[in-house]
Amino acid sequence: MAYASITKPSLYFNTKLYTGNGSTNALTGIGHQPDFVWTKKRDGTGDHMLYDAVRGVQTFVHSNDSNGNDANANSLTAFGTDGFTLGSDSDMNANNSNHVAWNWLANGAGSANTAGSINSTVSVNTTAGFSIVSYTGTGSAGATIGHGLGVAPNVIITKARTNSGRYWGVYHSSLGNTGVMALNDTQAFDTSTTYWNDTTPSSTLFTVGTNGDTNSSGTMIAYCFAQKQGYSKFGSYLGNGSSDGVFVYTGFAPAFVMVKKTGGTGNWGINDTKRDFNATYGNDASLYANTNGAETTSSSLNIDLLSNGMKLRSDNSSYNASSGNYIYMAFAEFPFTSSTGTPVTAR
């Protein structure tokens, strides 16, 4: 099949680096309305701050803890067509501090979805394979929620909003429907039918069990991702514990990756092409989704992001332990697209 040349591909994901000013800070240059914004202070401790257009401005959750929804009038105060505006909150806009924001495009505040036994509000970008889903859990086994993607999601990340103390629940298709990984923790894959009711997501629904990490009796948020050729890849690899690590083929140039060891403890390592190879911070610039720690400044790479995949470059056990099993999420900034705008594989 022949594909027309694209002079400016659709932009579904972008990384934004910025310097905080401790006051109103209007940031632009994202390339789209960022419906899901994940920020982290780079040069000091500070919580990961996750916002989305469905929950609205000034309300956030942290990937590095089990707290529920929090609110701060001085945090993210507006979503714009090409960026977002911040207040004076120090976790995301400390004066003269360096910060990063990862930004995904969905479809605004969302609309009602009645496909499941639990009604949901869904903001969905079917082309990019991404939806933001808000629902009220029941605590009952076998409840279903509509996700709007039109294809089965490969990754679902859930968080209880009103019930604090509940862990993040991560479904990954490489691990199956029998358990979860906890985004806020180092723990290995936790097997229990109470998370997904041992049911694989369908093209319209995902199923939850009785566990409060996925089906708390209160409001929940879920971020759903379906693999799109030439733009996103969700898979697994086996580590070898060497600086000459395994190569993982994605079919595109990854702009963002997050990896996690599944068979043992390890951090959720995040790398992107805007921070890695930075002269100020050294060659490696890893952040960890489950900690509030500053960005690493090692001269040795954990991972090398290449034109068609990624190469592991260290024996860091969070990335590449010998015989360690890992899952990953990878996104391109500029996906390869057909004449209809659909992502396709790089040649």
Coordinates of C-alpha atoms in Angstrom, one line a residue:
M1 CA 0.0 0.0 0.0
A2 CA 1.4 3.4 -1.0
Y3 CA 1.2 6.3 1.5
A4 CA 1.2 10.0 0.6
S5 CA 4.0 12.1 1.9
I6 CA 3.2 14.2 5.0
T7 CA 4.8 17.6 5.4
K8 CA 3.5 18.0 9.0
P9 CA 2.3 14.8 10.7
S10 CA -0.5 14.9 13.3
L11 CA 0.9 15.6 16.8
Y12 CA -0.7 13.4 19.5
F13 CA 2.0 13.6 22.1
N14 CA 4.6 16.1 23.0
T15 CA 7.2 16.8 25.7
K16 CA 7.5 20.3 27.0
L17 CA 10.5 21.5 28.9
Y18 CA 10.1 24.8 30.8
T19 CA 11.6 27.0 33.6
G20 CA 9.2 27.8 36.5
N21 CA 8.6 31.4 37.4
G22 CA 6.7 31.1 40.7
S23 CA 3.8 33.1 39.3
T24 CA 1.4 32.9 36.4
N25 CA 3.1 30.9 33.7
A26 CA 1.4 30.5 30.3
L27 CA 3.1 27.8 28.3
T28 CA 2.6 27.2 24.6
G29 CA 4.2 25.3 21.8
I30 CA 2.7 21.9 22.6
G31 CA 1.2 21.6 19.1
H32 CA -2.3 20.6 20.3
Q33 CA -4.7 21.0 23.3
P34 CA -3.1 18.9 26.0
D35 CA -6.0 17.0 27.5
F36 CA -3.8 14.9 29.7
V37 CA -0.8 16.8 31.3
W38 CA 1.8 15.0 33.5
T39 CA 4.4 17.3 35.0
K40 CA 7.5 16.8 37.2
K41 CA 10.1 19.0 38.7
R42 CA 13.5 17.9 37.3
D43 CA 16.2 19.5 39.5
G44 CA 14.7 18.8 42.9
T45 CA 12.1 16.8 44.8
G46 CA 8.5 17.3 43.9
D47 CA 5.4 15.2 43.2
H48 CA 4.4 14.1 39.8
M49 CA 1.3 16.1 39.0
L50 CA -1.3 14.6 36.6
Y51 CA -4.1 16.6 35.2
D52 CA -6.8 15.9 32.6
A53 CA -9.6 17.8 30.8
V54 CA -12.3 15.4 32.1
R55 CA -11.6 16.2 35.8
G56 CA -10.8 19.8 35.0
V57 CA -8.3 22.4 36.0
Q58 CA -6.8 22.8 39.5
T59 CA -7.4 19.2 40.4
F60 CA -4.7 16.5 40.2
V61 CA -3.4 13.1 41.3
H62 CA 0.2 12.1 42.0
S63 CA 1.6 9.0 40.3
N64 CA 4.1 8.6 43.2
D65 CA 1.6 8.1 46.0
S66 CA -1.8 6.6 46.8
N67 CA -3.6 9.8 47.6
G68 CA -6.9 10.6 45.9
N69 CA -7.8 13.8 44.0
D70 CA -6.2 16.9 45.4
A71 CA -6.9 20.5 44.5
N72 CA -4.9 23.7 44.4
A73 CA -6.0 27.0 42.9
N74 CA -2.4 27.8 42.1
S75 CA -1.7 24.6 40.1
L76 CA -2.8 24.1 36.5
T77 CA -5.4 26.9 35.9
A78 CA -6.2 26.5 32.2
F79 CA -6.0 24.2 29.2
G80 CA -5.3 26.1 26.0
T81 CA -5.3 25.2 22.3
D82 CA -1.5 25.0 22.3
G83 CA -0.5 24.7 25.9
F84 CA -1.6 25.3 29.5
T85 CA -1.3 27.9 32.2
L86 CA 0.2 27.4 35.6
G87 CA -0.1 29.2 38.9
S88 CA 2.5 29.5 41.6
D89 CA 2.5 25.8 42.9
S90 CA 6.1 24.8 43.6
D91 CA 5.8 21.2 42.4
M92 CA 5.1 22.3 38.9
N93 CA 6.2 26.0 38.7
A94 CA 8.9 26.6 41.2
N95 CA 10.8 29.8 40.4
N96 CA 14.0 29.2 38.4
S97 CA 13.5 25.4 38.6
N98 CA 13.5 23.1 35.6
H99 CA 10.4 21.1 34.9
V100 CA 9.0 18.7 32.3
A101 CA 5.5 18.2 31.0
W102 CA 4.3 15.2 29.0
N103 CA 1.2 16.0 27.0
W104 CA -1.4 13.8 25.2
L105 CA -4.3 14.8 23.0
A106 CA -7.7 13.3 23.7
N107 CA -10.9 15.2 22.9
G108 CA -11.6 17.9 25.5
A109 CA -13.9 17.4 28.5
G110 CA -15.6 14.3 27.1
S111 CA -19.1 13.0 26.7
A112 CA -21.4 10.4 28.2
N113 CA -20.8 6.7 27.4
T114 CA -23.5 4.2 28.4
A115 CA -22.0 1.1 26.9
G116 CA -21.1 -0.5 30.2
S117 CA -23.0 -1.5 33.4
I118 CA -21.4 1.6 34.8
N119 CA -21.9 4.9 32.9
S120 CA -18.8 6.8 32.1
T121 CA -17.6 10.2 30.8
V122 CA -15.1 9.6 28.0
S123 CA -12.7 12.0 26.2
V124 CA -11.4 9.9 23.3
N125 CA -9.0 10.3 20.4
T126 CA -9.6 7.1 18.4
T127 CA -6.9 7.9 15.8
A128 CA -4.2 8.1 18.5
G129 CA -5.7 5.3 20.5
F130 CA -6.2 7.2 23.7
S131 CA -9.1 7.9 26.0
I132 CA -9.7 9.4 29.4
V133 CA -12.5 7.7 31.3
S134 CA -14.2 8.9 34.4
Y135 CA -16.6 6.6 36.2
T136 CA -18.1 5.9 39.6
G137 CA -17.1 2.5 41.0
T138 CA -19.5 0.1 42.6
G139 CA -17.2 -2.4 44.3
S140 CA -19.1 -5.2 42.5
A141 CA -17.4 -8.0 40.6
G142 CA -17.9 -8.0 36.8
A143 CA -18.9 -4.4 36.4
T144 CA -18.1 -3.0 32.9
I145 CA -17.1 0.5 31.8
G146 CA -17.1 1.9 28.2
H147 CA -13.8 3.3 27.1
G148 CA -14.7 4.7 23.6
L149 CA -11.6 3.5 21.7
G150 CA -13.3 1.2 19.2
V151 CA -10.5 -1.3 19.7
A152 CA -9.3 -3.2 22.8
P153 CA -6.9 -1.1 24.9
N154 CA -3.4 -2.5 25.5
V155 CA -2.9 -0.4 28.7
I156 CA -5.3 0.8 31.3
I157 CA -4.2 3.0 34.2
T158 CA -6.7 3.5 37.0
K159 CA -6.8 5.6 40.1
A160 CA -9.4 6.1 42.8
R161 CA -10.2 9.8 43.1
T162 CA -12.4 10.1 46.2
N163 CA -10.9 7.2 48.2
S164 CA -7.4 8.0 49.3
G165 CA -5.0 5.2 50.1
R166 CA -5.9 3.1 47.0
Y167 CA -3.0 2.2 44.8
W168 CA -2.8 2.9 41.0
G169 CA -3.8 -0.1 39.0
V170 CA -2.1 -0.8 35.7
Y171 CA -3.3 -3.3 33.1
H172 CA -0.8 -4.3 30.4
S173 CA -1.7 -6.6 27.6
S174 CA 1.7 -8.3 27.9
L175 CA 0.8 -9.4 31.4
G176 CA -2.8 -10.3 30.8
N177 CA -6.0 -9.9 32.8
T178 CA -5.0 -11.8 36.0
G179 CA -3.5 -8.9 37.9
V180 CA -2.0 -5.4 38.0
M181 CA 1.2 -3.4 38.4
A182 CA 1.0 -0.5 40.8
L183 CA 2.2 2.8 39.2
N184 CA 3.0 4.3 42.6
D185 CA 5.0 1.4 43.9
T186 CA 8.1 -0.8 43.1
Q187 CA 6.2 -4.1 43.6
A188 CA 6.1 -6.9 41.1
F189 CA 3.0 -8.0 39.2
D190 CA 0.2 -8.7 41.7
T191 CA -2.1 -11.5 40.7
S192 CA -5.7 -11.4 41.8
T193 CA -9.1 -11.9 40.1
T194 CA -10.4 -8.9 42.0
Y195 CA -8.7 -6.3 39.7
W196 CA -10.1 -7.1 36.2
N197 CA -12.3 -10.1 37.0
D198 CA -9.9 -12.1 34.9
T199 CA -11.5 -10.5 31.8
T200 CA -9.6 -9.1 28.8
P201 CA -10.9 -5.7 27.6
S202 CA -13.0 -5.6 24.5
S203 CA -13.3 -3.0 21.7
T204 CA -15.9 -1.2 23.8
L205 CA -15.6 -2.2 27.5
F206 CA -13.1 -3.0 30.2
T207 CA -14.2 -5.1 33.2
V208 CA -13.4 -4.6 36.8
G209 CA -13.6 -6.8 39.9
T210 CA -14.1 -5.9 43.6
N211 CA -10.7 -4.3 44.3
G212 CA -10.7 -0.6 45.2
D213 CA -7.7 0.0 43.0
T214 CA -9.9 -0.5 39.9
N215 CA -13.4 -0.3 41.3
S216 CA -13.6 1.7 44.4
S217 CA -17.0 2.8 45.6
G218 CA -16.4 6.4 44.5
T219 CA -15.2 8.3 41.5
M220 CA -12.4 6.8 39.5
I221 CA -10.2 8.0 36.6
A222 CA -8.8 5.7 33.9
Y223 CA -6.3 6.4 31.1
C224 CA -6.7 3.9 28.3
F225 CA -4.2 3.3 25.4
A226 CA -4.5 1.2 22.3
Q227 CA -1.5 0.4 20.2
K228 CA -1.3 2.4 16.9
Q229 CA 1.1 1.4 14.2
G230 CA 3.8 4.0 13.7
Y231 CA 2.9 6.0 16.9
S232 CA 2.6 3.8 20.0
K233 CA 3.9 0.4 21.2
F234 CA 3.1 -1.5 24.4
G235 CA 5.2 -4.6 24.8
S236 CA 7.8 -6.5 26.9
Y237 CA 11.4 -7.5 26.8
L238 CA 13.9 -9.7 28.7
G239 CA 16.9 -7.9 30.3
N240 CA 20.5 -9.2 30.1
G241 CA 22.2 -7.1 32.7
S242 CA 24.7 -5.6 30.3
S243 CA 25.6 -2.2 29.0
D244 CA 25.2 -3.8 25.6
G245 CA 21.5 -4.5 26.3
V246 CA 18.7 -5.8 24.2
F247 CA 17.3 -3.8 21.3
V248 CA 13.5 -3.4 21.4
Y249 CA 11.9 -2.7 18.0
T250 CA 9.0 -0.2 17.9
G251 CA 8.8 0.7 14.2
F252 CA 9.1 4.4 15.0
A253 CA 11.4 6.8 16.8
P254 CA 10.3 6.8 20.5
A255 CA 9.9 10.3 22.0
F256 CA 8.8 8.9 25.4
V257 CA 9.2 5.5 27.1
M258 CA 8.2 4.2 30.5
V259 CA 9.5 0.8 31.6
K260 CA 8.8 -1.4 34.6
K261 CA 10.3 -4.7 35.9
T262 CA 7.4 -7.2 36.4
G263 CA 8.9 -10.2 38.1
G264 CA 10.5 -8.3 40.9
T265 CA 10.8 -4.9 42.5
G266 CA 11.9 -1.9 40.4
N267 CA 11.1 1.7 39.7
W268 CA 8.9 3.0 36.8
G269 CA 11.6 4.5 34.6
I270 CA 10.7 7.4 32.3
N271 CA 12.9 8.7 29.5
D272 CA 12.2 11.1 26.6
T273 CA 14.2 12.6 23.8
K274 CA 13.9 16.2 25.1
R275 CA 15.8 15.5 28.3
D276 CA 18.2 12.7 27.4
F277 CA 21.6 13.7 26.0
N278 CA 21.2 17.1 27.8
A279 CA 24.5 18.9 28.3
T280 CA 23.4 20.3 31.6
Y281 CA 22.3 17.1 33.1
G282 CA 24.6 14.6 31.5
N283 CA 23.8 11.8 29.0
D284 CA 21.1 10.2 31.1
A285 CA 18.0 11.9 32.4
S286 CA 15.7 9.4 34.0
L287 CA 12.8 10.1 36.2
Y288 CA 10.8 7.6 38.1
A289 CA 7.0 7.7 38.2
N290 CA 6.8 6.1 41.6
T291 CA 9.1 8.6 43.4
N292 CA 9.2 12.3 44.0
G293 CA 13.0 12.4 43.5
A294 CA 14.9 14.7 41.1
E295 CA 16.1 13.6 37.7
T296 CA 19.2 11.5 37.5
T297 CA 22.3 13.0 36.1
S298 CA 24.4 10.0 35.3
S299 CA 26.9 10.1 32.4
S300 CA 25.9 6.5 31.6
L301 CA 22.7 5.9 29.7
N302 CA 19.9 3.7 31.0
I303 CA 18.3 3.5 27.6
D304 CA 19.1 4.8 24.1
L305 CA 16.1 6.1 22.1
L306 CA 16.8 5.3 18.4
S307 CA 15.1 5.8 15.0
N308 CA 13.2 2.6 15.1
G309 CA 13.2 1.5 18.7
M310 CA 15.2 1.5 21.9
K311 CA 18.5 0.0 23.2
L312 CA 19.1 -0.8 26.8
R313 CA 22.5 0.6 27.9
S314 CA 23.0 -0.3 31.6
D315 CA 22.6 -2.9 34.2
N316 CA 20.3 -0.7 36.3
S317 CA 17.8 -3.3 37.7
S318 CA 14.9 -0.9 37.0
Y319 CA 15.7 -1.2 33.3
N320 CA 17.9 -4.2 32.5
A321 CA 18.5 -6.8 35.2
S322 CA 19.8 -10.1 33.9
S323 CA 16.8 -12.4 33.0
G324 CA 14.5 -9.7 34.3
N325 CA 11.1 -9.4 32.6
Y326 CA 9.9 -5.8 31.8
I327 CA 6.9 -4.1 30.2
Y328 CA 7.1 -0.8 28.4
M329 CA 5.0 2.0 26.9
A330 CA 6.4 4.0 24.0
F331 CA 5.1 7.0 22.0
A332 CA 6.3 8.9 19.0
E333 CA 6.1 12.7 18.9
F334 CA 5.7 12.8 15.1
P335 CA 4.1 9.6 14.0
F336 CA 4.4 8.2 10.5
T337 CA 1.0 8.7 8.9
S338 CA -0.9 7.8 5.8
S339 CA -2.7 10.2 3.5
T340 CA -5.8 9.8 5.8
G341 CA -3.8 10.8 8.9
T342 CA -3.7 7.2 10.3
P343 CA -0.4 6.2 11.9
V344 CA 1.6 3.6 10.0
T345 CA 4.9 1.8 10.4
A346 CA 8.2 3.5 9.5
R347 CA 10.0 2.2 6.5

